[in-house]
């Protein structure tokens, strides 16, 4: 099967520092692939290169066989790549439903982005279906600013889903969550992955090993290893540089 997303020798230098160095990466449609590595390994920079938030120093990003390396972030988003970052990016003074509805409406170019949800019944129904999926339907009328940290992170995922992506990037979706919230998020990711291709950056190894089909390991901006959870679990070099020698 052809890769949905592929990077070829992707590199990003900041002065004398190489944050991402000649990384060639691919993910097939329907896969759930996790990127792991120590702090400073280049994981977040790699995400930003894929989405067009920053431009590479060299290399290419291909999505659906199209070179998107030089495209602006908004164009990349409209092609079907959505991202939910570790720090949530929501409209705090809008309701939970309005946050998702605005994202859904951003794909309806004939509509006024800020028009009332009641004027567009189909959009409201679509948004409510997403809230049902992420477990926030009961909070649809609440102001987003009043949500708990865990619920805000789920709302961020819902906003990303509302843009109808072909590829969803999740940046540390369980960071700062309680064990119960982490379990909720794991189950949500599994559910979403049934119909969507996902690339996940995650530090919690129990989460990584449970949800991933494939794991990619970055170290000092370079690709260290790639394989199944069992491959990575048994990789001595990965255990030495990232897992403290412990077999997870």
mmCIF file of C-alpha atoms in Angstrom:
data_model
loop_
_atom_site.group_PDB
_atom_site.id
_atom_site.type_symbol
_atom_site.label_atom_id
_atom_site.label_comp_id
_atom_site.label_asym_id
_atom_site.label_seq_id
_atom_site.Cartn_x
_atom_site.Cartn_y
_atom_site.Cartn_z
ATOM 1 C CA UNK A 1 0.000 0.000 0.000
ATOM 2 C CA UNK A 2 1.274 3.459 -0.917
ATOM 3 C CA UNK A 3 2.205 5.851 1.858
ATOM 4 C CA UNK A 4 -0.397 8.462 2.796
ATOM 5 C CA UNK A 5 2.362 10.721 4.123
ATOM 6 C CA UNK A 6 6.065 10.549 3.392
ATOM 7 C CA UNK A 7 9.048 12.686 4.322
ATOM 8 C CA UNK A 8 12.320 12.455 2.410
ATOM 9 C CA UNK A 9 15.543 13.521 4.139
ATOM 10 C CA UNK A 10 13.602 16.163 6.054
ATOM 11 C CA UNK A 11 15.934 18.591 7.844
ATOM 12 C CA UNK A 12 15.439 21.695 9.946
ATOM 13 C CA UNK A 13 18.363 23.723 11.246
ATOM 14 C CA UNK A 14 18.125 26.559 13.742
ATOM 15 C CA UNK A 15 21.473 28.281 13.459
ATOM 16 C CA UNK A 16 24.071 25.660 14.289
ATOM 17 C CA UNK A 17 21.489 23.276 15.794
ATOM 18 C CA UNK A 18 19.928 20.550 13.680
ATOM 19 C CA UNK A 19 16.505 19.933 15.269
ATOM 20 C CA UNK A 20 15.507 17.420 12.580
ATOM 21 C CA UNK A 21 18.196 15.761 10.501
ATOM 22 C CA UNK A 22 17.581 13.802 7.274
ATOM 23 C CA UNK A 23 14.454 12.065 8.563
ATOM 24 C CA UNK A 24 12.755 9.802 6.024
ATOM 25 C CA UNK A 25 9.414 8.679 7.395
ATOM 26 C CA UNK A 26 6.218 7.212 5.990
ATOM 27 C CA UNK A 27 2.803 6.160 7.185
ATOM 28 C CA UNK A 28 0.233 4.137 5.278
ATOM 29 C CA UNK A 29 -3.491 4.831 5.241
ATOM 30 C CA UNK A 30 -5.192 3.359 8.300
ATOM 31 C CA UNK A 31 -2.034 3.046 10.395
ATOM 32 C CA UNK A 32 -1.549 4.415 13.898
ATOM 33 C CA UNK A 33 2.083 5.348 14.272
ATOM 34 C CA UNK A 34 3.693 6.826 17.373
ATOM 35 C CA UNK A 35 6.823 8.971 17.456
ATOM 36 C CA UNK A 36 8.842 8.731 20.649
ATOM 37 C CA UNK A 37 12.185 10.054 21.858
ATOM 38 C CA UNK A 38 13.829 12.019 24.660
ATOM 39 C CA UNK A 39 13.072 15.712 25.195
ATOM 40 C CA UNK A 40 14.791 17.666 22.443
ATOM 41 C CA UNK A 41 14.643 14.743 20.004
ATOM 42 C CA UNK A 42 12.855 16.886 17.406
ATOM 43 C CA UNK A 43 9.357 15.414 17.704
ATOM 44 C CA UNK A 44 7.397 18.675 17.898
ATOM 45 C CA UNK A 45 9.563 20.285 15.218
ATOM 46 C CA UNK A 46 8.845 17.303 12.977
ATOM 47 C CA UNK A 47 5.090 17.834 13.438
ATOM 48 C CA UNK A 48 5.434 21.527 12.608
ATOM 49 C CA UNK A 49 7.327 20.679 9.422
ATOM 50 C CA UNK A 50 4.557 18.315 8.322
ATOM 51 C CA UNK A 51 1.800 20.870 8.928
ATOM 52 C CA UNK A 52 3.624 23.751 7.258
ATOM 53 C CA UNK A 53 3.909 25.749 10.480
ATOM 54 C CA UNK A 54 7.650 25.984 9.838
ATOM 55 C CA UNK A 55 9.580 25.390 6.634
ATOM 56 C CA UNK A 56 12.384 22.817 6.345
ATOM 57 C CA UNK A 57 15.987 23.695 5.630
ATOM 58 C CA UNK A 58 16.008 20.828 3.132
ATOM 59 C CA UNK A 59 14.085 17.691 2.238
ATOM 60 C CA UNK A 60 10.483 17.066 1.193
ATOM 61 C CA UNK A 61 7.051 16.354 2.637
ATOM 62 C CA UNK A 62 4.687 14.377 0.389
ATOM 63 C CA UNK A 63 0.994 13.918 1.167
ATOM 64 C CA UNK A 64 -1.278 11.905 -1.134
ATOM 65 C CA UNK A 65 1.611 11.903 -3.631
ATOM 66 C CA UNK A 66 1.637 15.708 -3.655
ATOM 67 C CA UNK A 67 4.677 17.730 -2.646
ATOM 68 C CA UNK A 68 3.408 19.969 0.176
ATOM 69 C CA UNK A 69 6.832 21.108 1.404
ATOM 70 C CA UNK A 70 6.359 24.756 0.473
ATOM 71 C CA UNK A 71 2.628 25.074 1.101
ATOM 72 C CA UNK A 72 1.293 27.419 3.809
ATOM 73 C CA UNK A 73 -0.233 25.892 6.929
ATOM 74 C CA UNK A 74 -3.816 26.780 5.942
ATOM 75 C CA UNK A 75 -3.449 25.012 2.584
ATOM 76 C CA UNK A 76 -1.983 21.915 4.245
ATOM 77 C CA UNK A 77 -4.943 21.866 6.636
ATOM 78 C CA UNK A 78 -7.455 22.059 3.784
ATOM 79 C CA UNK A 79 -5.731 19.177 2.029
ATOM 80 C CA UNK A 80 -6.593 16.991 5.019
ATOM 81 C CA UNK A 81 -3.948 17.193 7.761
ATOM 82 C CA UNK A 82 -5.186 18.220 11.215
ATOM 83 C CA UNK A 83 -3.204 18.576 14.428
ATOM 84 C CA UNK A 84 -4.095 18.734 18.116
ATOM 85 C CA UNK A 85 -1.152 20.144 20.052
ATOM 86 C CA UNK A 86 -0.172 19.531 23.669
ATOM 87 C CA UNK A 87 -1.192 23.104 24.566
ATOM 88 C CA UNK A 88 -4.867 23.329 23.678
ATOM 89 C CA UNK A 89 -6.018 25.873 21.118
ATOM 90 C CA UNK A 90 -9.726 26.446 21.684
ATOM 91 C CA UNK A 91 -12.080 29.437 21.722
ATOM 92 C CA UNK A 92 -12.484 29.725 25.505
ATOM 93 C CA UNK A 93 -15.513 32.016 25.477
ATOM 94 C CA UNK A 94 -17.518 29.975 22.971
ATOM 95 C CA UNK A 95 -19.550 26.963 24.007
ATOM 96 C CA UNK A 96 -18.218 23.460 23.515
ATOM 97 C CA UNK A 97 -20.620 22.924 20.605
ATOM 98 C CA UNK A 98 -19.704 26.266 19.010
ATOM 99 C CA UNK A 99 -15.998 25.372 19.100
ATOM 100 C CA UNK A 100 -16.621 22.247 17.053
ATOM 101 C CA UNK A 101 -19.198 23.919 14.813
ATOM 102 C CA UNK A 102 -16.801 26.731 13.880
ATOM 103 C CA UNK A 103 -14.183 24.160 12.871
ATOM 104 C CA UNK A 104 -16.727 22.220 10.806
ATOM 105 C CA UNK A 105 -17.982 25.411 9.183
ATOM 106 C CA UNK A 106 -14.437 26.354 8.161
ATOM 107 C CA UNK A 107 -14.752 23.650 5.509
ATOM 108 C CA UNK A 108 -18.028 25.089 4.171
ATOM 109 C CA UNK A 109 -16.731 27.976 2.088
ATOM 110 C CA UNK A 110 -20.179 29.244 1.168
ATOM 111 C CA UNK A 111 -21.133 29.899 4.801
ATOM 112 C CA UNK A 112 -20.386 32.823 7.067
ATOM 113 C CA UNK A 113 -17.866 31.442 9.573
ATOM 114 C CA UNK A 114 -19.447 33.217 12.559
ATOM 115 C CA UNK A 115 -23.117 32.736 11.742
ATOM 116 C CA UNK A 116 -25.358 31.138 14.335
ATOM 117 C CA UNK A 117 -25.338 27.341 14.552
ATOM 118 C CA UNK A 118 -29.163 27.299 14.463
ATOM 119 C CA UNK A 119 -29.035 28.635 10.908
ATOM 120 C CA UNK A 120 -27.240 25.512 9.764
ATOM 121 C CA UNK A 121 -28.979 22.459 11.170
ATOM 122 C CA UNK A 122 -26.729 19.987 9.361
ATOM 123 C CA UNK A 123 -23.611 21.606 10.819
ATOM 124 C CA UNK A 124 -25.070 21.528 14.303
ATOM 125 C CA UNK A 125 -25.976 17.846 13.944
ATOM 126 C CA UNK A 126 -22.517 17.031 12.587
ATOM 127 C CA UNK A 127 -20.892 18.887 15.478
ATOM 128 C CA UNK A 128 -23.062 17.137 18.057
ATOM 129 C CA UNK A 129 -22.123 13.754 16.565
ATOM 130 C CA UNK A 130 -18.456 14.637 17.128
ATOM 131 C CA UNK A 131 -19.210 15.621 20.732
ATOM 132 C CA UNK A 132 -20.907 12.251 21.214
ATOM 133 C CA UNK A 133 -17.801 10.536 19.873
ATOM 134 C CA UNK A 134 -15.414 12.389 22.187
ATOM 135 C CA UNK A 135 -17.708 12.129 25.215
ATOM 136 C CA UNK A 136 -18.582 15.808 25.576
ATOM 137 C CA UNK A 137 -22.195 15.871 24.380
ATOM 138 C CA UNK A 138 -23.414 16.568 27.916
ATOM 139 C CA UNK A 139 -21.251 19.715 27.984
ATOM 140 C CA UNK A 140 -22.314 21.093 24.586
ATOM 141 C CA UNK A 141 -23.773 24.295 26.039
ATOM 142 C CA UNK A 142 -20.981 24.935 28.542
ATOM 143 C CA UNK A 143 -18.403 27.640 27.970
ATOM 144 C CA UNK A 144 -15.186 25.956 26.873
ATOM 145 C CA UNK A 145 -13.146 27.926 29.432
ATOM 146 C CA UNK A 146 -14.939 26.039 32.211
ATOM 147 C CA UNK A 147 -13.896 22.577 31.043
ATOM 148 C CA UNK A 148 -11.370 20.492 32.964
ATOM 149 C CA UNK A 149 -7.897 20.031 31.487
ATOM 150 C CA UNK A 150 -8.758 16.550 30.258
ATOM 151 C CA UNK A 151 -12.014 17.676 28.656
ATOM 152 C CA UNK A 152 -10.235 20.581 26.949
ATOM 153 C CA UNK A 153 -7.812 18.125 25.382
ATOM 154 C CA UNK A 154 -10.698 15.993 24.146
ATOM 155 C CA UNK A 155 -12.364 19.113 22.747
ATOM 156 C CA UNK A 156 -9.150 19.939 20.901
ATOM 157 C CA UNK A 157 -9.321 16.493 19.295
ATOM 158 C CA UNK A 158 -12.968 17.106 18.412
ATOM 159 C CA UNK A 159 -12.097 20.418 16.763
ATOM 160 C CA UNK A 160 -9.463 18.639 14.675
ATOM 161 C CA UNK A 161 -11.947 15.913 13.686
ATOM 162 C CA UNK A 162 -14.481 18.547 12.604
ATOM 163 C CA UNK A 163 -12.153 19.581 9.766
ATOM 164 C CA UNK A 164 -12.585 16.075 8.269
ATOM 165 C CA UNK A 165 -8.884 15.201 8.128
ATOM 166 C CA UNK A 166 -7.348 12.292 6.256
ATOM 167 C CA UNK A 167 -4.407 12.392 8.684
ATOM 168 C CA UNK A 168 -4.627 13.369 12.354
ATOM 169 C CA UNK A 169 -1.538 14.421 14.304
ATOM 170 C CA UNK A 170 -1.805 14.226 18.097
ATOM 171 C CA UNK A 171 0.912 15.900 20.159
ATOM 172 C CA UNK A 172 1.094 14.322 23.648
ATOM 173 C CA UNK A 173 -2.678 13.900 24.087
ATOM 174 C CA UNK A 174 -2.297 12.372 27.584
ATOM 175 C CA UNK A 175 0.134 14.961 28.998
ATOM 176 C CA UNK A 176 -1.010 16.182 32.411
ATOM 177 C CA UNK A 177 -3.970 13.780 32.567
ATOM 178 C CA UNK A 178 -4.987 11.662 35.533
ATOM 179 C CA UNK A 179 -4.923 7.859 35.164
ATOM 180 C CA UNK A 180 -8.700 7.878 34.583
ATOM 181 C CA UNK A 181 -8.466 10.649 31.965
ATOM 182 C CA UNK A 182 -5.547 8.859 30.317
ATOM 183 C CA UNK A 183 -7.628 5.681 30.008
ATOM 184 C CA UNK A 184 -10.493 7.702 28.487
ATOM 185 C CA UNK A 185 -8.104 9.224 25.970
ATOM 186 C CA UNK A 186 -6.605 5.842 25.061
ATOM 187 C CA UNK A 187 -10.058 4.468 24.328
ATOM 188 C CA UNK A 188 -10.935 7.574 22.295
ATOM 189 C CA UNK A 189 -7.765 7.255 20.205
ATOM 190 C CA UNK A 190 -8.497 3.582 19.552
ATOM 191 C CA UNK A 191 -12.027 4.446 18.459
ATOM 192 C CA UNK A 192 -10.885 7.249 16.158
ATOM 193 C CA UNK A 193 -8.167 5.033 14.662
ATOM 194 C CA UNK A 194 -10.805 2.625 13.359
ATOM 195 C CA UNK A 195 -11.490 5.063 10.536
ATOM 196 C CA UNK A 196 -8.575 7.480 10.421
ATOM 197 C CA UNK A 197 -4.804 7.527 9.988
ATOM 198 C CA UNK A 198 -3.054 8.871 13.093
ATOM 199 C CA UNK A 199 0.466 9.977 13.987
ATOM 200 C CA UNK A 200 0.940 10.340 17.722
ATOM 201 C CA UNK A 201 3.704 11.909 19.810
ATOM 202 C CA UNK A 202 3.572 10.433 23.300
ATOM 203 C CA UNK A 203 5.855 10.038 26.329
ATOM 204 C CA UNK A 204 3.875 7.497 28.350
ATOM 205 C CA UNK A 205 5.257 4.150 27.225
ATOM 206 C CA UNK A 206 2.247 2.168 28.420
ATOM 207 C CA UNK A 207 0.090 4.300 26.137
ATOM 208 C CA UNK A 208 2.545 3.942 23.247
ATOM 209 C CA UNK A 209 2.741 0.161 23.523
ATOM 210 C CA UNK A 210 -1.019 -0.239 23.793
ATOM 211 C CA UNK A 211 -2.220 1.902 20.894
ATOM 212 C CA UNK A 212 0.562 1.799 18.278
ATOM 213 C CA UNK A 213 0.810 -0.301 15.146
ATOM 214 C CA UNK A 214 4.226 1.171 14.385
ATOM 215 C CA UNK A 215 6.693 3.161 16.503
ATOM 216 C CA UNK A 216 9.323 5.591 15.231
ATOM 217 C CA UNK A 217 12.138 6.655 17.557
ATOM 218 C CA UNK A 218 13.904 10.002 17.135
ATOM 219 C CA UNK A 219 17.138 10.864 18.933
ATOM 220 C CA UNK A 220 18.900 14.226 18.551
ATOM 221 C CA UNK A 221 16.764 14.900 15.489
ATOM 222 C CA UNK A 222 17.726 11.680 13.723
ATOM 223 C CA UNK A 223 15.762 8.512 13.039
ATOM 224 C CA UNK A 224 17.084 5.931 15.502
ATOM 225 C CA UNK A 225 14.687 3.030 14.971
ATOM 226 C CA UNK A 226 11.317 2.075 13.547
ATOM 227 C CA UNK A 227 9.190 -1.031 13.934
ATOM 228 C CA UNK A 228 6.368 -2.746 15.750
ATOM 229 C CA UNK A 229 5.958 -2.334 19.515
ATOM 230 C CA UNK A 230 7.742 -5.671 19.977
ATOM 231 C CA UNK A 231 10.603 -4.545 17.724
ATOM 232 C CA UNK A 232 11.069 -1.370 19.747
ATOM 233 C CA UNK A 233 10.642 -3.143 23.089
ATOM 234 C CA UNK A 234 13.469 -5.507 22.164
ATOM 235 C CA UNK A 235 15.768 -2.911 20.573
ATOM 236 C CA UNK A 236 18.822 -2.562 22.823
ATOM 237 C CA UNK A 237 19.860 0.799 21.369
ATOM 238 C CA UNK A 238 16.402 2.275 22.018
ATOM 239 C CA UNK A 239 16.413 0.963 25.571
ATOM 240 C CA UNK A 240 19.862 2.435 26.146
ATOM 241 C CA UNK A 241 19.195 5.962 24.884
ATOM 242 C CA UNK A 242 15.532 6.393 25.747
ATOM 243 C CA UNK A 243 14.174 3.769 28.104
ATOM 244 C CA UNK A 244 17.000 3.800 30.622
ATOM 245 C CA UNK A 245 17.894 0.226 29.805
ATOM 246 C CA UNK A 246 14.473 -0.969 30.983
ATOM 247 C CA UNK A 247 12.478 -3.334 28.790
ATOM 248 C CA UNK A 248 8.917 -1.968 28.773
#
